[in-house]
Short mmCIF file of C-alpha atoms in Angstrom, two decimals:
data_model
loop_
_atom_site.label_atom_id
_atom_site.label_comp_id
_atom_site.label_asym_id
_atom_site.label_seq_id
_atom_site.Cartn_x
_atom_site.Cartn_y
_atom_site.Cartn_z
CA ILE A 1 -58.28 92.27 57.08
CA MET A 2 -59.86 92.31 60.52
CA PRO A 3 -62.02 89.79 62.46
CA GLY A 4 -65.57 90.35 61.54
CA THR A 5 -65.34 91.60 58.75
CA THR A 6 -67.58 90.85 55.93
CA VAL A 7 -66.38 91.22 51.94
CA LEU A 8 -69.06 92.28 49.74
CA PHE A 9 -68.36 91.44 45.60
CA ASP A 10 -70.99 92.63 43.53
CA ALA A 11 -73.24 90.20 42.22
CA LEU A 12 -72.61 89.04 37.97
CA HIS A 13 -70.64 92.72 37.41
CA ASP A 14 -66.79 93.52 36.86
CA ASN A 15 -66.46 96.53 36.77
CA GLN A 16 -63.09 95.92 35.62
CA ALA A 17 -63.87 94.14 33.10
CA SER A 18 -60.91 91.76 33.72
CA GLY A 19 -59.64 88.69 35.33
CA SER A 20 -60.71 85.14 35.25
CA ASP A 21 -63.90 86.13 34.07
CA ARG A 22 -64.70 89.66 32.87
CA SER A 23 -68.46 89.27 33.97
CA ARG A 24 -67.58 88.94 37.90
CA CYS A 25 -65.63 90.21 40.54
CA GLU A 26 -62.59 87.99 41.81
CA LEU A 27 -60.13 88.75 45.06
CA ILE A 28 -56.62 88.43 43.38
CA ILE A 29 -54.24 87.44 46.09
CA ASN A 30 -50.31 88.00 44.12
CA GLY A 31 -48.30 89.04 47.45
CA SER A 32 -49.94 87.93 50.61
CA LEU A 33 -53.28 88.19 52.82
CA ASN A 34 -53.65 87.81 55.93
CA ALA A 35 -57.59 86.84 57.02
CA ALA A 36 -57.56 85.56 60.21
CA GLY A 37 -60.79 85.84 62.01
CA THR A 38 -61.56 84.04 65.18
CA PRO A 39 -64.29 81.81 66.33
CA GLY A 40 -66.80 84.37 67.40
CA ALA A 41 -65.73 87.04 65.16
CA PRO A 42 -65.24 84.59 61.33
CA ILE A 43 -64.14 87.13 58.24
CA LEU A 44 -67.26 86.52 55.80
CA PHE A 45 -66.24 86.81 51.82
CA THR A 46 -69.63 87.00 49.77
CA SER A 47 -71.87 88.60 47.31
CA ASP A 48 -73.99 91.39 47.47
CA ALA A 49 -76.93 90.59 46.29
CA PRO A 50 -80.45 90.94 48.56
CA ASN A 51 -80.86 87.08 47.44
CA LYS A 52 -77.61 85.44 47.05
CA ASN A 53 -77.42 82.72 44.51
CA PHE A 54 -74.42 79.99 43.84
CA GLY A 55 -72.01 81.67 40.97
CA ASP A 56 -72.65 85.32 41.82
CA TRP A 57 -68.94 86.10 42.11
CA TYR A 58 -65.70 84.53 40.95
CA GLY A 59 -63.91 83.85 44.17
CA ILE A 60 -60.54 84.40 45.56
CA HIS A 61 -57.30 83.40 43.69
CA VAL A 62 -54.21 82.41 44.76
CA VAL A 63 -51.61 83.36 42.36
CA GLN A 64 -48.10 84.40 44.71
CA GLY A 65 -47.62 85.00 48.07
CA ASP A 66 -47.72 84.10 51.39
CA VAL A 67 -51.13 83.24 52.68
CA THR A 68 -52.99 83.25 56.13
CA MET A 69 -56.81 82.26 56.22
CA SER A 70 -58.78 81.35 59.61
CA ASN A 71 -62.13 81.17 60.52
CA CYS A 72 -63.36 82.66 57.57
CA VAL A 73 -66.00 81.97 55.17
CA VAL A 74 -66.64 81.76 51.63
CA GLU A 75 -70.19 81.02 49.46
CA TYR A 76 -71.58 81.79 47.13
CA ALA A 77 -68.34 81.63 44.33
CA MET A 78 -68.05 79.70 41.29
CA ASP A 79 -64.84 78.69 42.69
CA GLY A 80 -64.39 79.48 46.50
CA ILE A 81 -60.52 79.59 47.21
CA ARG A 82 -58.11 78.53 43.94
CA PHE A 83 -54.91 77.79 44.68
CA GLU A 84 -52.48 78.29 41.34
CA ASP A 85 -49.15 78.27 42.18
CA SER A 86 -47.13 75.36 40.59
CA ASP A 87 -44.69 75.67 43.31
CA THR A 88 -45.04 76.42 47.18
CA ARG A 89 -42.28 75.53 48.67
CA PHE A 90 -41.19 79.26 49.12
CA ASN A 91 -44.62 80.56 50.16
CA ASN A 92 -45.96 79.72 53.46
CA TYR A 93 -50.04 79.07 53.63
CA ALA A 94 -51.55 79.50 56.77
CA LEU A 95 -55.02 77.71 56.47
CA GLY A 96 -57.49 76.35 59.20
CA ASN A 97 -60.58 76.64 60.50
CA VAL A 98 -61.85 77.93 56.78
CA THR A 99 -65.76 76.86 55.53
CA VAL A 100 -66.21 76.76 51.27
CA GLN A 101 -70.12 76.67 50.92
CA ARG A 102 -72.40 77.54 48.27
CA CYS A 103 -70.23 77.65 45.38
CA SER A 104 -71.65 76.41 42.00
CA ASN A 105 -68.14 74.78 40.78
CA ARG A 106 -65.84 74.07 43.54
CA GLY A 107 -65.39 74.75 46.75
CA VAL A 108 -61.58 74.41 46.93
CA TYR A 109 -59.22 73.92 43.76
CA VAL A 110 -55.35 72.73 43.27
CA THR A 111 -53.60 73.13 40.12
CA SER A 112 -51.14 70.33 38.89
CA GLY A 113 -47.42 69.98 39.62
CA GLN A 114 -45.40 68.35 42.28
CA TYR A 115 -44.51 71.17 43.69
CA ALA A 116 -48.16 72.56 43.82
CA ALA A 117 -48.46 71.37 47.79
CA VAL A 118 -51.20 72.55 49.67
CA THR A 119 -52.22 71.65 53.57
CA LEU A 120 -55.79 72.00 54.73
CA ASN A 121 -56.42 71.78 58.50
CA ASN A 122 -60.02 71.49 59.72
CA PHE A 123 -62.28 72.84 56.21
CA GLN A 124 -65.67 72.50 56.05
CA LEU A 125 -66.27 71.90 52.23
CA TRP A 126 -70.13 71.56 51.98
CA THR A 127 -73.35 72.12 49.19
CA ASN A 128 -70.89 73.39 46.38
CA SER A 129 -70.93 71.27 43.89
CA THR A 130 -67.04 69.21 43.71
CA GLY A 131 -65.97 69.96 47.69
CA LEU A 132 -62.22 69.46 46.62
CA GLN A 133 -60.70 69.07 43.05
CA SER A 134 -57.03 68.79 42.79
CA ASP A 135 -55.45 69.16 39.38
CA GLY A 136 -51.98 67.65 40.53
CA GLY A 137 -50.50 69.50 43.12
CA PRO A 138 -50.24 66.93 45.94
CA VAL A 139 -53.34 68.08 48.68
CA MET A 140 -53.14 66.99 52.78
CA LEU A 141 -56.41 67.19 54.86
CA ASN A 142 -55.92 67.28 58.41
CA GLY A 143 -60.23 67.21 60.28
CA GLY A 144 -62.16 69.16 58.94
CA GLN A 145 -65.62 68.07 56.70
CA VAL A 146 -66.51 67.45 52.91
CA SER A 147 -70.38 66.65 52.55
CA GLY A 148 -73.34 67.59 50.82
CA ASN A 149 -71.86 68.46 47.98
CA SER A 150 -73.55 68.01 44.75
CA GLY A 151 -70.80 66.06 42.63
CA SER A 152 -68.06 64.39 43.96
CA GLY A 153 -66.78 65.17 47.45
CA ILE A 154 -62.46 64.77 46.59
CA SER A 155 -61.04 64.35 43.66
CA ALA A 156 -57.73 64.60 43.60
CA GLY A 157 -55.07 63.89 40.25
CA SER A 158 -51.72 63.40 42.89
CA THR A 159 -51.01 62.35 46.62
CA LEU A 160 -54.29 63.00 48.86
CA THR A 161 -53.42 62.90 52.63
CA ALA A 162 -56.27 62.77 54.85
CA THR A 163 -56.03 62.71 58.40
CA GLY A 164 -59.26 62.42 60.78
CA THR A 165 -61.35 63.25 58.09
CA THR A 166 -65.28 62.88 57.20
CA VAL A 167 -66.62 62.65 53.35
CA SER A 168 -70.59 62.20 53.65
CA GLN A 169 -72.83 62.50 51.74
CA ASN A 170 -71.91 63.92 48.46
CA GLY A 171 -73.84 62.99 45.17
CA GLY A 172 -71.23 61.44 43.74
CA GLY A 173 -67.70 59.60 44.54
CA GLY A 174 -66.62 59.87 47.90
CA ILE A 175 -62.58 60.00 47.42
CA ASN A 176 -61.13 59.92 44.00
CA ALA A 177 -58.12 59.94 44.16
CA ASN A 178 -54.11 58.51 42.60
CA PRO A 179 -52.66 57.22 45.06
CA ALA A 180 -54.60 57.65 48.32
CA ILE A 181 -53.11 58.21 52.14
CA LEU A 182 -55.97 57.65 54.51
CA THR A 183 -55.89 57.33 58.40
CA GLY A 184 -59.12 57.82 60.67
CA CYS A 185 -61.29 59.14 58.09
CA VAL A 186 -65.30 57.91 57.59
CA ILE A 187 -65.92 58.02 54.45
CA SER A 188 -69.66 57.07 54.15
CA GLN A 189 -73.00 57.69 52.32
CA ASN A 190 -71.79 59.24 49.26
CA GLY A 191 -72.51 58.32 45.65
CA SER A 192 -69.74 55.72 45.91
CA GLY A 193 -66.61 55.34 48.66
CA VAL A 194 -63.28 55.51 48.03
CA SER A 195 -61.73 54.94 44.30
CA CYS A 196 -57.73 55.02 44.63
CA GLY A 197 -55.54 55.14 40.98
CA SER A 198 -51.90 53.80 41.11
CA GLY A 199 -49.50 54.04 43.48
CA ALA A 200 -49.54 53.32 46.88
CA ASN A 201 -52.58 53.49 48.23
CA VAL A 202 -53.06 53.05 52.50
CA LEU A 203 -56.33 53.31 54.12
CA THR A 204 -56.16 52.55 57.63
CA SER A 205 -58.25 52.89 60.94
CA CYS A 206 -61.09 54.01 58.76
CA VAL A 207 -64.66 53.82 58.41
CA VAL A 208 -65.88 53.27 54.54
CA ASN A 209 -69.82 52.26 54.72
CA GLY A 210 -73.14 52.92 53.49
CA ASN A 211 -72.12 54.54 49.70
#
Protein backbone atom coordinates (compact mmCIF):
# COMPACT_ATOMS: atom_id res chain seq x y z
CA ILE A 1 0.00 0.00 0.00
CA MET A 2 1.63 3.22 -1.18
CA PRO A 3 2.11 6.38 0.91
CA GLY A 4 -0.90 8.71 0.94
CA THR A 5 -3.41 5.92 0.23
CA THR A 6 -6.81 5.94 1.94
CA VAL A 7 -8.35 2.48 2.39
CA LEU A 8 -12.12 2.71 2.87
CA PHE A 9 -14.26 0.01 4.49
CA ASP A 10 -18.02 -0.22 4.06
CA ALA A 11 -19.72 0.95 7.23
CA LEU A 12 -21.78 -1.74 8.97
CA HIS A 13 -21.75 -3.96 5.88
CA ASP A 14 -19.89 -7.05 4.70
CA ASN A 15 -20.90 -8.30 1.26
CA GLN A 16 -19.16 -11.61 1.98
CA ALA A 17 -21.06 -12.09 5.27
CA SER A 18 -17.97 -13.87 6.60
CA GLY A 19 -14.98 -13.42 8.86
CA SER A 20 -15.15 -12.59 12.54
CA ASP A 21 -18.18 -10.34 12.09
CA ARG A 22 -20.67 -11.14 9.32
CA SER A 23 -22.02 -7.59 9.35
CA ARG A 24 -18.72 -5.67 9.26
CA CYS A 25 -15.74 -5.54 6.90
CA GLU A 26 -12.31 -6.57 8.10
CA LEU A 27 -8.82 -6.76 6.61
CA ILE A 28 -7.45 -10.28 7.26
CA ILE A 29 -3.68 -10.72 6.87
CA ASN A 30 -2.73 -14.33 6.21
CA GLY A 31 0.42 -13.76 4.19
CA SER A 32 1.99 -10.33 4.40
CA LEU A 33 1.14 -6.64 4.65
CA ASN A 34 3.41 -3.80 3.61
CA ALA A 35 1.81 -0.47 4.50
CA ALA A 36 4.65 2.04 4.70
CA GLY A 37 3.52 5.64 4.60
CA THR A 38 5.60 8.73 5.22
CA PRO A 39 5.18 11.52 7.79
CA GLY A 40 3.84 13.79 5.06
CA ALA A 41 1.74 11.10 3.34
CA PRO A 42 0.40 8.64 5.91
CA ILE A 43 -1.78 5.66 4.99
CA LEU A 44 -5.33 5.87 6.36
CA PHE A 45 -7.57 2.89 7.16
CA THR A 46 -11.06 4.21 7.90
CA SER A 47 -14.83 3.94 7.44
CA ASP A 48 -16.44 5.08 4.19
CA ALA A 49 -19.43 6.61 6.03
CA PRO A 50 -20.02 10.34 5.51
CA ASN A 51 -20.56 10.58 9.27
CA LYS A 52 -18.11 8.09 10.71
CA ASN A 53 -18.88 6.26 13.97
CA PHE A 54 -16.96 4.04 16.36
CA GLY A 55 -17.23 0.39 15.24
CA ASP A 56 -18.18 1.07 11.60
CA TRP A 57 -15.84 -1.76 10.51
CA TYR A 58 -14.15 -4.61 12.34
CA GLY A 59 -10.43 -3.82 12.00
CA ILE A 60 -7.14 -5.30 10.79
CA HIS A 61 -6.55 -8.94 11.78
CA VAL A 62 -2.98 -10.21 11.58
CA VAL A 63 -3.44 -13.98 11.47
CA GLN A 64 -0.08 -15.04 10.04
CA GLY A 65 2.87 -13.64 8.11
CA ASP A 66 5.12 -10.59 7.97
CA VAL A 67 3.78 -7.12 8.68
CA THR A 68 5.21 -3.68 8.00
CA MET A 69 3.10 -0.76 9.20
CA SER A 70 4.61 2.68 9.49
CA ASN A 71 3.12 6.16 9.36
CA CYS A 72 -0.41 4.75 9.32
CA VAL A 73 -3.70 5.78 10.93
CA VAL A 74 -6.38 3.22 11.81
CA GLU A 75 -9.73 4.58 12.97
CA TYR A 76 -13.45 3.92 13.55
CA ALA A 77 -13.01 0.14 13.79
CA MET A 78 -14.04 -2.20 16.61
CA ASP A 79 -10.52 -3.54 17.32
CA GLY A 80 -8.11 -1.36 15.37
CA ILE A 81 -5.32 -3.93 14.96
CA ARG A 82 -5.55 -7.51 16.23
CA PHE A 83 -2.33 -9.55 16.44
CA GLU A 84 -3.68 -13.11 16.46
CA ASP A 85 -0.56 -15.17 15.71
CA SER A 86 0.33 -17.21 18.81
CA ASP A 87 3.95 -17.69 17.64
CA THR A 88 5.69 -14.73 16.02
CA ARG A 89 9.26 -16.03 16.36
CA PHE A 90 9.59 -16.70 12.63
CA ASN A 91 7.73 -13.60 11.45
CA ASN A 92 9.06 -10.13 10.73
CA TYR A 93 7.04 -7.33 12.33
CA ALA A 94 8.12 -3.74 11.62
CA LEU A 95 5.61 -1.56 13.45
CA GLY A 96 6.19 2.13 14.05
CA ASN A 97 4.62 5.58 14.02
CA VAL A 98 1.07 4.25 13.91
CA THR A 99 -2.00 6.02 15.34
CA VAL A 100 -5.04 3.95 16.33
CA GLN A 101 -8.00 6.06 17.34
CA ARG A 102 -11.76 6.13 17.85
CA CYS A 103 -12.24 2.35 18.03
CA SER A 104 -15.24 1.00 19.91
CA ASN A 105 -13.34 -1.81 21.63
CA ARG A 106 -9.53 -2.00 21.66
CA GLY A 107 -7.00 0.05 19.77
CA VAL A 108 -4.54 -2.85 19.70
CA TYR A 109 -5.19 -6.43 20.79
CA VAL A 110 -2.53 -9.15 21.25
CA THR A 111 -3.50 -12.81 21.58
CA SER A 112 -2.33 -15.22 24.29
CA GLY A 113 0.82 -17.34 24.19
CA GLN A 114 4.36 -16.99 25.47
CA TYR A 115 5.63 -16.62 21.88
CA ALA A 116 3.00 -14.11 20.73
CA ALA A 117 5.48 -11.26 21.12
CA VAL A 118 4.76 -7.86 19.58
CA THR A 119 6.85 -4.66 19.67
CA LEU A 120 5.10 -1.34 19.06
CA ASN A 121 7.35 1.62 18.28
CA ASN A 122 5.93 5.11 18.82
CA PHE A 123 2.28 4.03 18.70
CA GLN A 124 -0.39 6.61 19.54
CA LEU A 125 -3.40 4.82 21.06
CA TRP A 126 -6.07 7.32 21.98
CA THR A 127 -9.85 7.87 22.16
CA ASN A 128 -10.57 4.14 22.00
CA SER A 129 -12.46 2.17 24.62
CA THR A 130 -9.26 0.37 25.70
CA GLY A 131 -5.90 1.47 24.35
CA LEU A 132 -3.98 -1.82 24.40
CA GLN A 133 -5.04 -5.25 25.59
CA SER A 134 -2.90 -8.38 25.64
CA ASP A 135 -4.42 -11.72 26.61
CA GLY A 136 -0.99 -13.05 27.44
CA GLY A 137 1.38 -12.30 24.59
CA PRO A 138 4.47 -10.31 25.68
CA VAL A 139 4.25 -6.70 24.51
CA MET A 140 7.04 -4.12 24.23
CA LEU A 141 6.32 -0.41 23.83
CA ASN A 142 9.04 1.98 22.72
CA GLY A 143 7.94 5.59 23.11
CA GLY A 144 4.46 6.58 22.09
CA GLN A 145 1.36 7.59 24.02
CA VAL A 146 -1.69 5.79 25.37
CA SER A 147 -4.12 8.51 26.32
CA GLY A 148 -7.72 9.64 26.36
CA ASN A 149 -9.19 6.13 26.20
CA SER A 150 -12.56 5.85 27.94
CA GLY A 151 -11.60 2.64 29.76
CA SER A 152 -8.18 1.20 30.52
CA GLY A 153 -5.03 2.51 28.95
CA ILE A 154 -3.11 -0.79 28.96
CA SER A 155 -4.29 -4.19 30.19
CA ALA A 156 -1.66 -6.90 29.79
CA GLY A 157 -2.05 -10.48 31.00
CA SER A 158 1.65 -11.13 30.57
CA THR A 159 4.90 -9.16 30.53
CA LEU A 160 4.59 -5.52 29.49
CA THR A 161 7.89 -3.76 28.78
CA ALA A 162 7.64 -0.02 28.11
CA THR A 163 10.36 2.58 27.63
CA GLY A 164 9.61 6.29 27.34
CA THR A 165 5.86 5.79 27.00
CA THR A 166 3.25 8.27 28.29
CA VAL A 167 0.03 6.78 29.68
CA SER A 168 -2.37 9.54 30.65
CA GLN A 169 -5.98 10.66 30.99
CA ASN A 170 -7.50 7.21 30.60
CA GLY A 171 -10.85 6.71 32.31
CA GLY A 172 -9.89 3.37 33.87
CA GLY A 173 -6.52 2.09 35.00
CA GLY A 174 -3.41 3.48 33.40
CA ILE A 175 -1.42 0.22 33.35
CA ASN A 176 -2.49 -3.21 34.55
CA ALA A 177 0.22 -5.76 33.79
CA ASN A 178 1.55 -9.08 35.02
CA PRO A 179 4.40 -8.14 35.37
CA ALA A 180 5.35 -4.59 34.31
CA ILE A 181 8.88 -3.45 33.41
CA LEU A 182 8.73 0.31 32.94
CA THR A 183 11.62 2.67 32.20
CA GLY A 184 11.30 6.42 31.81
CA CYS A 185 7.51 6.28 31.57
CA VAL A 186 4.93 8.85 32.68
CA ILE A 187 1.66 7.51 34.12
CA SER A 188 -0.62 10.39 35.10
CA GLN A 189 -4.22 11.53 35.42
CA ASN A 190 -5.73 8.08 34.92
CA GLY A 191 -8.52 6.45 36.92
CA SER A 192 -5.74 4.54 38.67
CA GLY A 193 -2.00 4.49 38.09
CA VAL A 194 -0.15 1.17 37.91
CA SER A 195 -1.47 -2.22 39.01
CA CYS A 196 1.17 -4.95 38.91
CA GLY A 197 0.55 -8.66 39.29
CA SER A 198 3.02 -11.42 40.13
CA GLY A 199 6.51 -11.51 38.74
CA ALA A 200 9.47 -9.15 38.73
CA ASN A 201 7.79 -5.74 38.50
CA VAL A 202 10.36 -2.98 37.94
CA LEU A 203 9.79 0.77 37.58
CA THR A 204 12.90 2.81 36.79
CA SER A 205 12.99 6.62 36.42
CA CYS A 206 9.21 6.78 36.02
CA VAL A 207 6.73 9.48 37.05
CA VAL A 208 3.44 8.23 38.51
CA ASN A 209 1.26 11.07 39.69
CA GLY A 210 -2.19 12.64 39.64
CA ASN A 211 -4.05 9.34 39.30
